[in-house]
Coordinates of C-alpha atoms in Angstrom, one line a residue:
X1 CA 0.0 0.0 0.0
X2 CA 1.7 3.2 -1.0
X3 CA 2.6 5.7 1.5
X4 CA -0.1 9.0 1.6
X5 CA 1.2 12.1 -0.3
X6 CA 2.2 15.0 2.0
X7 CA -0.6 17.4 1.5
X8 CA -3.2 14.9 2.4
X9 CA -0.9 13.7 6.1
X10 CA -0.6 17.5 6.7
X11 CA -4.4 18.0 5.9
X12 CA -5.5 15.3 8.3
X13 CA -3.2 16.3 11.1
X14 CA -4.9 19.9 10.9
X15 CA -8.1 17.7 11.3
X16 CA -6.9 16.3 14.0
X17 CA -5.8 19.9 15.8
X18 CA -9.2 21.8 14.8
X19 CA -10.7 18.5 16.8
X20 CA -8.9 19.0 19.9
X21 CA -9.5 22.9 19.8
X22 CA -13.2 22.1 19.5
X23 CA -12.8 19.9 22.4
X24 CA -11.1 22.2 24.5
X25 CA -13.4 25.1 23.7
X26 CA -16.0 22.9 24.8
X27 CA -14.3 22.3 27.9
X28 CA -13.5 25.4 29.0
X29 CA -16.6 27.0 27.7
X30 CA -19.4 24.4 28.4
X31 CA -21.8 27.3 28.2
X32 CA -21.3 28.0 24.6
X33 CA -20.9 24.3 23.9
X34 CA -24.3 24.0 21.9
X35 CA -23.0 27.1 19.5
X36 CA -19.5 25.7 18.7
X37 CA -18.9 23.9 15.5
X38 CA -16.2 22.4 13.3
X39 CA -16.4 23.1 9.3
X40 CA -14.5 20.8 8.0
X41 CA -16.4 21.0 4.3
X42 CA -15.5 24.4 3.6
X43 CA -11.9 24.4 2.1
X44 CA -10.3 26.6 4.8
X45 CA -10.8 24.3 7.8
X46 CA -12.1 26.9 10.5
X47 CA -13.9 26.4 14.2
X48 CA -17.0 28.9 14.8
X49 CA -19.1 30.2 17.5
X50 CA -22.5 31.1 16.1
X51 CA -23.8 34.2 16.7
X52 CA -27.0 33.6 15.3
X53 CA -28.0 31.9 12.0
X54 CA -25.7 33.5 9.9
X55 CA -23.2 35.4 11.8
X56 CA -20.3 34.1 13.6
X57 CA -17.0 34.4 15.5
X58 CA -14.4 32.3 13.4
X59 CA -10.9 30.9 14.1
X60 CA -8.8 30.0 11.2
X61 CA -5.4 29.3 10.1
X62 CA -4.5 32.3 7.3
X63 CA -1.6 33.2 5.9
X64 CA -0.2 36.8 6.5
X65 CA 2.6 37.7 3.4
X66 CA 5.0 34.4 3.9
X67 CA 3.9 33.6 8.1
X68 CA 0.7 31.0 8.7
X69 CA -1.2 32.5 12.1
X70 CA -4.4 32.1 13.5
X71 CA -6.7 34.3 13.2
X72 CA -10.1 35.0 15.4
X73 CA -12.2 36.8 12.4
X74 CA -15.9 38.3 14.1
X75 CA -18.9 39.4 11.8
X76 CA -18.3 43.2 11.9
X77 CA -17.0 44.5 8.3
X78 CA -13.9 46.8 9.0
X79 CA -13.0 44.9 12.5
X80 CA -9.2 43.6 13.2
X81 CA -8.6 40.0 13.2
X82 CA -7.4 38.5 16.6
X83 CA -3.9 37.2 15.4
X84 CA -1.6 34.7 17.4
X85 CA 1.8 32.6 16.6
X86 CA 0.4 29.3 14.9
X87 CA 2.2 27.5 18.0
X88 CA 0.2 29.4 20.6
X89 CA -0.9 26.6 23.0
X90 CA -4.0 25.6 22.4
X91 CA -6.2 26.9 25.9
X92 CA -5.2 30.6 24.6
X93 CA -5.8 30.3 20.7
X94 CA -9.8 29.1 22.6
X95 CA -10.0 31.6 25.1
X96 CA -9.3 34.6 22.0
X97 CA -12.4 33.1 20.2
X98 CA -14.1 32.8 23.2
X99 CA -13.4 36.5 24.1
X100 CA -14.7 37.6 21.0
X101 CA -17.9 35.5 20.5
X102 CA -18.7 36.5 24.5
X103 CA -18.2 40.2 23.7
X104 CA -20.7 40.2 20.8
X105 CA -22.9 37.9 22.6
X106 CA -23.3 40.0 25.6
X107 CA -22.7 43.2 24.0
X108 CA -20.1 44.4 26.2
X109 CA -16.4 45.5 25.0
X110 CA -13.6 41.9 24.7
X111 CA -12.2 42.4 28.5
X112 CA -8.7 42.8 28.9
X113 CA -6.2 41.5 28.3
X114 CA -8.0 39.8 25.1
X115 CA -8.9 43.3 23.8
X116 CA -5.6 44.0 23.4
X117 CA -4.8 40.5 21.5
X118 CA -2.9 40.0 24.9
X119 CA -3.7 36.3 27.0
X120 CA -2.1 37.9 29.7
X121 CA -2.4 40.8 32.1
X122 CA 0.7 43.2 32.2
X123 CA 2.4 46.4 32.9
X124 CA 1.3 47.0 29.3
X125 CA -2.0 46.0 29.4
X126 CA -2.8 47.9 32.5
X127 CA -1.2 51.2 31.1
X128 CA -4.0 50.3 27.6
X129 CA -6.8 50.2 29.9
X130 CA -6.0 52.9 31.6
X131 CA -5.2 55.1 28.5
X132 CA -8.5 53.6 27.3
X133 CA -11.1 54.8 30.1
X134 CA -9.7 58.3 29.7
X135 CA -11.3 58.5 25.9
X136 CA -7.5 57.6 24.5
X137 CA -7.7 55.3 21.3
X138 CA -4.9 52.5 21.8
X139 CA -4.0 50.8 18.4
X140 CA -1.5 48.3 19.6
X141 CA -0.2 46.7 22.5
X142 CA 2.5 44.2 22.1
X143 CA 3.7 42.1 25.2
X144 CA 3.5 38.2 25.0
X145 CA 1.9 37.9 21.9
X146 CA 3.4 40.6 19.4
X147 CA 1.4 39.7 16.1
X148 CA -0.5 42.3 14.1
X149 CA -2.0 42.6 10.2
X150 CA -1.5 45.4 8.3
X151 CA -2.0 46.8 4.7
X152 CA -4.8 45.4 2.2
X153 CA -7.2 42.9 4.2
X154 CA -7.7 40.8 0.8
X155 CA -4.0 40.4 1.3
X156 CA -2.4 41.3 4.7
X157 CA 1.1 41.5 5.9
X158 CA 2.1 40.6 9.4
X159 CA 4.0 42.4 12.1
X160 CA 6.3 40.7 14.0
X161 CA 7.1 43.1 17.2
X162 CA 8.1 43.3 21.1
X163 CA 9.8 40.0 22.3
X164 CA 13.5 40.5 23.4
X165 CA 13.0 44.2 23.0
X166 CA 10.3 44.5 25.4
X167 CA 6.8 45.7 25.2
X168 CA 5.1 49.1 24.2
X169 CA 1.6 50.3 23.8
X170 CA 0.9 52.4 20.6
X171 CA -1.5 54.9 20.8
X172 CA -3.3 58.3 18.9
X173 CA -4.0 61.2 20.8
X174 CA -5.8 64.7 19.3
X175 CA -2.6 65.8 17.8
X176 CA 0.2 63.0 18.1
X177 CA 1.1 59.3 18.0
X178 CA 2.3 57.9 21.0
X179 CA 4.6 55.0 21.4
X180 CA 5.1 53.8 25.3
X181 CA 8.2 51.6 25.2
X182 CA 9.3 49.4 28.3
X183 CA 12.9 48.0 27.7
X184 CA 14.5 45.3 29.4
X185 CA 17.5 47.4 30.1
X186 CA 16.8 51.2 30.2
X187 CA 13.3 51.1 31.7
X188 CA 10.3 53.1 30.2
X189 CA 10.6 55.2 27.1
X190 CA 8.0 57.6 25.4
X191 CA 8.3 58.3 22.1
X192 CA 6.0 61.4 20.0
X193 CA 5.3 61.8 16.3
X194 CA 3.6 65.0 16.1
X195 CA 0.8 65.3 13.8
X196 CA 2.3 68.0 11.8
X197 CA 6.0 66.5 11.4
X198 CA 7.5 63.5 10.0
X199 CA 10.0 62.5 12.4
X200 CA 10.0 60.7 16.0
X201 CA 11.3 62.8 19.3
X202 CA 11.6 61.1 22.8
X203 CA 10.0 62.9 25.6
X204 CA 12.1 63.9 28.8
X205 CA 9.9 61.5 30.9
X206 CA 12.3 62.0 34.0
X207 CA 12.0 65.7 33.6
X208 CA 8.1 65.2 33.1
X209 CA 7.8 63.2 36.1
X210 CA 10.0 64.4 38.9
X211 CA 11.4 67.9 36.8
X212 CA 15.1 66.3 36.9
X213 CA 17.2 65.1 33.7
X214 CA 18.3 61.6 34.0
X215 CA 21.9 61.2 31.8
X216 CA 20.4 58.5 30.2
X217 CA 17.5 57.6 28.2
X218 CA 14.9 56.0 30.2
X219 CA 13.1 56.0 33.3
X220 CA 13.5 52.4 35.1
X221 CA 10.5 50.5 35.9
X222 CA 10.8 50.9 39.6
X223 CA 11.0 54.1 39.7
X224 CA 7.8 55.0 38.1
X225 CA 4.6 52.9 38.1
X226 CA 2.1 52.6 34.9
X227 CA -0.1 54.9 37.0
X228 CA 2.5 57.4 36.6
X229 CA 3.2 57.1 32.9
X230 CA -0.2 57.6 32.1
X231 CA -0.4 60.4 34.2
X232 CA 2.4 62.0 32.0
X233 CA 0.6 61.1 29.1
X234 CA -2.8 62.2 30.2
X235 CA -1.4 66.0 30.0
X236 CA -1.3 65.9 26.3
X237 CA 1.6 67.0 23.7
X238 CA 2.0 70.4 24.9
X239 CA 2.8 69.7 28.5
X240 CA 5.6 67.2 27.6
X241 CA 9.1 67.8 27.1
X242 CA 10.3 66.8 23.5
X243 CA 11.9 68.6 20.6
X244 CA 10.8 67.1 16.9
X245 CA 12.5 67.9 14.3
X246 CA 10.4 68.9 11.3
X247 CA 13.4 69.1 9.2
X248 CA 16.6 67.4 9.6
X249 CA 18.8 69.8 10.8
X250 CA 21.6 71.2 8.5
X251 CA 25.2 70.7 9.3
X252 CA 27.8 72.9 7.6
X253 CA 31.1 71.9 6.8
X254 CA 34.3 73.4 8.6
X255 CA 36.2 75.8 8.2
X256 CA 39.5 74.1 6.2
X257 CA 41.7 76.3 8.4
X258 CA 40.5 75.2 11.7
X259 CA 42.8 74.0 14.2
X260 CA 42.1 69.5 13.6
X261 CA 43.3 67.1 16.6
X262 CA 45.1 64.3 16.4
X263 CA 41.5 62.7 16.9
X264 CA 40.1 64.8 13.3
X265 CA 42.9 63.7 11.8
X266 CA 42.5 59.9 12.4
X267 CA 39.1 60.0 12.2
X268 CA 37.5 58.8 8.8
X269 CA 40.6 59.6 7.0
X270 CA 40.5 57.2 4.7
X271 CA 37.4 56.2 2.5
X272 CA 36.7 52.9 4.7
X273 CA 34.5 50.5 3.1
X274 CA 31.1 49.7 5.4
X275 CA 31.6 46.7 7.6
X276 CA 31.3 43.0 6.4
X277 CA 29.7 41.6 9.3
X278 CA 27.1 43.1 11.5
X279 CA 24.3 40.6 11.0
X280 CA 24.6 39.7 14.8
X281 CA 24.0 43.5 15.7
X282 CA 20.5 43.3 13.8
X283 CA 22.2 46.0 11.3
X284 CA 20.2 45.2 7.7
X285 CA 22.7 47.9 5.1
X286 CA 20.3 46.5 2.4
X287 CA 21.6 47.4 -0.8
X288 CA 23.9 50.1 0.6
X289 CA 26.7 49.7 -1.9
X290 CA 24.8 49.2 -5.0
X291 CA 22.8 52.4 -4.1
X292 CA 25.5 54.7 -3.2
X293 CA 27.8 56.7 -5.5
X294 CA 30.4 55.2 -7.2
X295 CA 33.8 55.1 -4.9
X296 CA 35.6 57.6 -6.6
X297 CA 33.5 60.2 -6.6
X298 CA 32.6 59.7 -2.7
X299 CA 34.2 62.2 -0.2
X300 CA 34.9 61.3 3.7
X301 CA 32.7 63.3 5.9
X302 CA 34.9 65.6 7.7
X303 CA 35.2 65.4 11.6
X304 CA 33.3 68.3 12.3
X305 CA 30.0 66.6 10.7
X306 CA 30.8 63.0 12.6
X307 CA 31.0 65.1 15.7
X308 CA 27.5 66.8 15.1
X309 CA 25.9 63.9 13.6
X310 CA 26.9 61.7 17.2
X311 CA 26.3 64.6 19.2
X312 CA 22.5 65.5 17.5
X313 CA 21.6 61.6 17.5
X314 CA 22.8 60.6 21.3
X315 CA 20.9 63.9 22.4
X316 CA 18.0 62.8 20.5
X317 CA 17.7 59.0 21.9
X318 CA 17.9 60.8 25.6
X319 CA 21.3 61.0 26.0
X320 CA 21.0 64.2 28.5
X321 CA 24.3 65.4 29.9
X322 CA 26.2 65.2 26.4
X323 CA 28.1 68.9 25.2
X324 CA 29.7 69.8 22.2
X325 CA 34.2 70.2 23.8
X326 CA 37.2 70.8 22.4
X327 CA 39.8 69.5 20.0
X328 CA 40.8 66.5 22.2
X329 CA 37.7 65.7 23.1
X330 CA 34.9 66.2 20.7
X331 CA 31.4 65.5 23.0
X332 CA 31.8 66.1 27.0
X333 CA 29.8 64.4 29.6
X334 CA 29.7 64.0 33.3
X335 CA 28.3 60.5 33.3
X336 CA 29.8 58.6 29.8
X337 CA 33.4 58.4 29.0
X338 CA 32.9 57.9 24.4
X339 CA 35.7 56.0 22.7
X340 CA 35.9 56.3 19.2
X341 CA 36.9 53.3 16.9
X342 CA 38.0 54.2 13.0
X343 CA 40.1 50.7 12.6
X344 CA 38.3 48.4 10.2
X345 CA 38.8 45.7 12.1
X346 CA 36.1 44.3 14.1
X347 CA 35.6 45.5 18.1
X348 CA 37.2 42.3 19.9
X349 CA 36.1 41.4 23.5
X350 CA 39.6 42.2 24.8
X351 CA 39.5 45.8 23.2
X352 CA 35.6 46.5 24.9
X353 CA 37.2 45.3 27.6
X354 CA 40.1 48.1 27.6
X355 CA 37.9 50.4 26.7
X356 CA 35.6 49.9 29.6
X357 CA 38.5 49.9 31.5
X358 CA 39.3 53.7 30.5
X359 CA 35.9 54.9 31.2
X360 CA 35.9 53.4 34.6
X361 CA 38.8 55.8 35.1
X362 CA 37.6 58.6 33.4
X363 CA 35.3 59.2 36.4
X364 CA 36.1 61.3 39.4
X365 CA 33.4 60.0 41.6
X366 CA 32.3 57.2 40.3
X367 CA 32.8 55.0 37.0
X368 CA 31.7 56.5 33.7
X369 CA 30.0 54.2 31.5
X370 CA 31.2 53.5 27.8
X371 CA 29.9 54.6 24.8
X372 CA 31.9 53.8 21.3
X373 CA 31.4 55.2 18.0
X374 CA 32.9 52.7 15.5
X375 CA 33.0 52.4 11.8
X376 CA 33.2 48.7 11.8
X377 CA 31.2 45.6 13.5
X378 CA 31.6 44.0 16.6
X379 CA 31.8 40.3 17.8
X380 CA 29.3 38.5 19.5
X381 CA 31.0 37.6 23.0
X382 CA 32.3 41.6 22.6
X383 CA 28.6 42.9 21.7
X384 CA 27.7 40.5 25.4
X385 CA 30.4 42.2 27.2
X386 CA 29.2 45.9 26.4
X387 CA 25.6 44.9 27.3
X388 CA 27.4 43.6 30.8
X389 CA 29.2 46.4 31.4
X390 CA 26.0 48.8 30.2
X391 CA 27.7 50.7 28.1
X392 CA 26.4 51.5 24.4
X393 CA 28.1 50.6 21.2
X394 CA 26.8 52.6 18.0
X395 CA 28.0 52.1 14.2
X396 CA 28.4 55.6 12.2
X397 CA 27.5 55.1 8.7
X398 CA 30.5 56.2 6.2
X399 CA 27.9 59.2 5.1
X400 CA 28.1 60.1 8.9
X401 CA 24.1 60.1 8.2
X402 CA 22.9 58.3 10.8
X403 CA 23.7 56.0 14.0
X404 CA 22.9 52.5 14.0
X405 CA 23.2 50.2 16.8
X406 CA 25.6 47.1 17.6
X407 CA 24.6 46.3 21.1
X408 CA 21.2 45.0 22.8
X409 CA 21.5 48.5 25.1
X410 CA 22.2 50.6 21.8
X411 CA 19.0 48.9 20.0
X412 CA 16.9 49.1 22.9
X413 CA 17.7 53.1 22.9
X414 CA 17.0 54.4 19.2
X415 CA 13.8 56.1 17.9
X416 CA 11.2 54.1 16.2
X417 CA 11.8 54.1 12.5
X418 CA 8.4 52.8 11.0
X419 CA 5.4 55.8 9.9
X420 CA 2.3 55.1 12.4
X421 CA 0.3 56.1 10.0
X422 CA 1.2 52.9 7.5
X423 CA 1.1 50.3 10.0
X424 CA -2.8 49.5 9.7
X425 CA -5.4 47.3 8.7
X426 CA -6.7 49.0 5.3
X427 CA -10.7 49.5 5.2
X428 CA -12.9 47.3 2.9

């Protein structure tokens, strides 16, 4: 007897899973037992909880642009599916279609934290709700779960967000978008995109909660609660303090005759190719080379623009006790010691090491903490000793355009780089 083909093994062990789900919705849910059913006629497999005779509360596998996910799809045209990792234990994938069909049922809201395609309660969750009863519209909320649809609903594309970079809660006020970031490492971050611009600023949220400026971005979790953060929040754009650019800020070129350090002269003075390797830093260059001008023709930024571009961006992400200095050292600060790297060679653990080493010195007090500007990559074990040591390790493009970053700490402190306004569901 020949062997099954594959399509029709995999077809009868999806079967088999939509029969267990039934079972355990059953289960769980005895008083919506008599509603549930299994289609197993339709081509697209799905489990439903009937509304009425013709309208229900569906879970199905769909596929989101190359991911598979399920999907809790109710009755109401312009709605957002309910989408969850197709490996979602099965007692959560139930309780989301439960949640749904109950809500319609009843007529009352999805509860938290299913409302926010959440199966558990969190810090992010409870900042939602809150931000919710005081008329705020909340689009996202990613903390366990992370998946979201967005552009064309005959044809949707899936985000993929949160996990090792914490949570945040996305949401719209009168005359911004909001994003309420809480990292692993630096605590609680609020990001703005005003209405009227096109760029992200971070808000001062230490200097909006307590009127002090921490050095560094973030407030950490224990030392403001979600009450306070969406107290912050609840006094509106003008009442918090952040600076958006509108326009990206012009940076002139030196004077020729100025007097250049031993650190200008170093610095980018040769036309150093980008890195090979930075895939473990989560840096994606794309089609950088094939899109830039040809060599040749390419000039090195000069030291002055390097300096602005670092001293601009780190001020941006939070950075809060950086100054423009001299010759010898480029950007002063009270609270970080910055090395900066031009070798093409890769940052080894032994030279992160050194380097912490120097900043540790650098301090009067107490220790100053690292951050390195480098043209060139870093190594995994040297990547895991900056996030141990808390310091920040950034890559400067050879454009000197933008920062990227090349350590957990650096990621978990840049802006958010994606347009709110193109991250939704598309109306019918």
């Amino acid at each position: 007897m020949p062997f099954p083909p594959g399509d029709m093994v995999a077809a009868f062990g999806r079967h088999l899973h939509f029969k267990s789900l039934e079972q355990a919705l059953c289960d769980r849910h005895p008083e919506l037992a008599d509603r549930v059913h299994f289609d197993d006629a339709h081509p697209q497999m799905h489990l439903k909880i009937a509304l009425s005779d013709r309208r229900s509360v569906v879970l199905a596998q769909v596929r989101m642009g190359y991911t598979i996910v399920w999907a809790v799809i109710d009755p109401v045209l312009n709605s957002e599916p309910s989408v969850w990792p197709l490996d979602a234990p099965d007692e959560v994938v139930v309780d989301a279609l439960h949640a749904a069909a109950w809500a319609h049922l009843t007529d009352v809201p999805v509860p938290s934290p299913w409302r926010w395609n959440e199966s558990e309660p969190s810090d992010m969750t409870e900042l939602a709700d809150l931000l919710d009863s005081r008329g705020v519209h909340v689009r996202r909320v990613a903390a366990g779960n992370g998946y979201f649809p967005h552009g064309p609903r005959h044809s949707p594309k899936l985000d993929i967000v949160g996990g090792r970079d914490g949570g945040f809660v996305e949401a719209e006020f009168p005359d911004a978008f909001v994003r309420v970031s809480l990292k692993p490492a630096l605590g609680w971050l609020v990001d703005v995109h005003p209405a009227e611009c096109g760029a992200w600023g971070r808000v001062d949220l230490a200097w909006s909660l307590w009127r002090r400026t921490r050095p560094m971005p973030g407030v950490p979790r224990a030392e403001a609660s979600v009450a306070d953060i969406a107290d912050v929040l609840g006094r509106g754009l003008k009442a918090w303090d952040v600076e958006v650019p509108c326009e990206p800020a012009g940076r002139g070129e030196p004077d020729p005759a100025e007097y250049r350090s031993e650190w200008q002269e170093s610095l980018f003075a040769d036309q150093a190719a980008p890195p090979e390797w930075l895939g473990d830093a989560g840096v994606d260059f794309g089609q950088l080379d094939e899109e830039a001008e040809p060599r040749a023709s390419r000039r090195s930024p000069s030291p002055q623009l390097i300096k602005d571009t670092v001293l601009e961006q780190l001020t941006a992400f939070g950075f809060g006790d950086l100054e423009e200095g001299g010759a010898e050292q480029p950007i002063r600060s009270d609270a970080f010691h910055i090395e900066w790297h031009d070798r093409a060679k890769n940052l080894s653990t032994a030279e992160v090491q050194r380097m912490n080493g120097l900043a540790a010195a650098a301090g009067e007090d107490v220790p100053k903490r690292l951050i390195v500007i480098t043209t060139a990559g870093i190594s995994r074990p040297a990547a895991a000793f900056a996030d141990t040591a808390k310091a920040f390790v950034f890559f400067i493009d050879r454009t000197a355009d933008r920062l990227m970053a090349l350590n957990s700490r650096a990621r978990e402190s840049l802006l958010p780089h994606t347009n709110p306004a193109e991250r939704g569901l598309e109306s019918w």
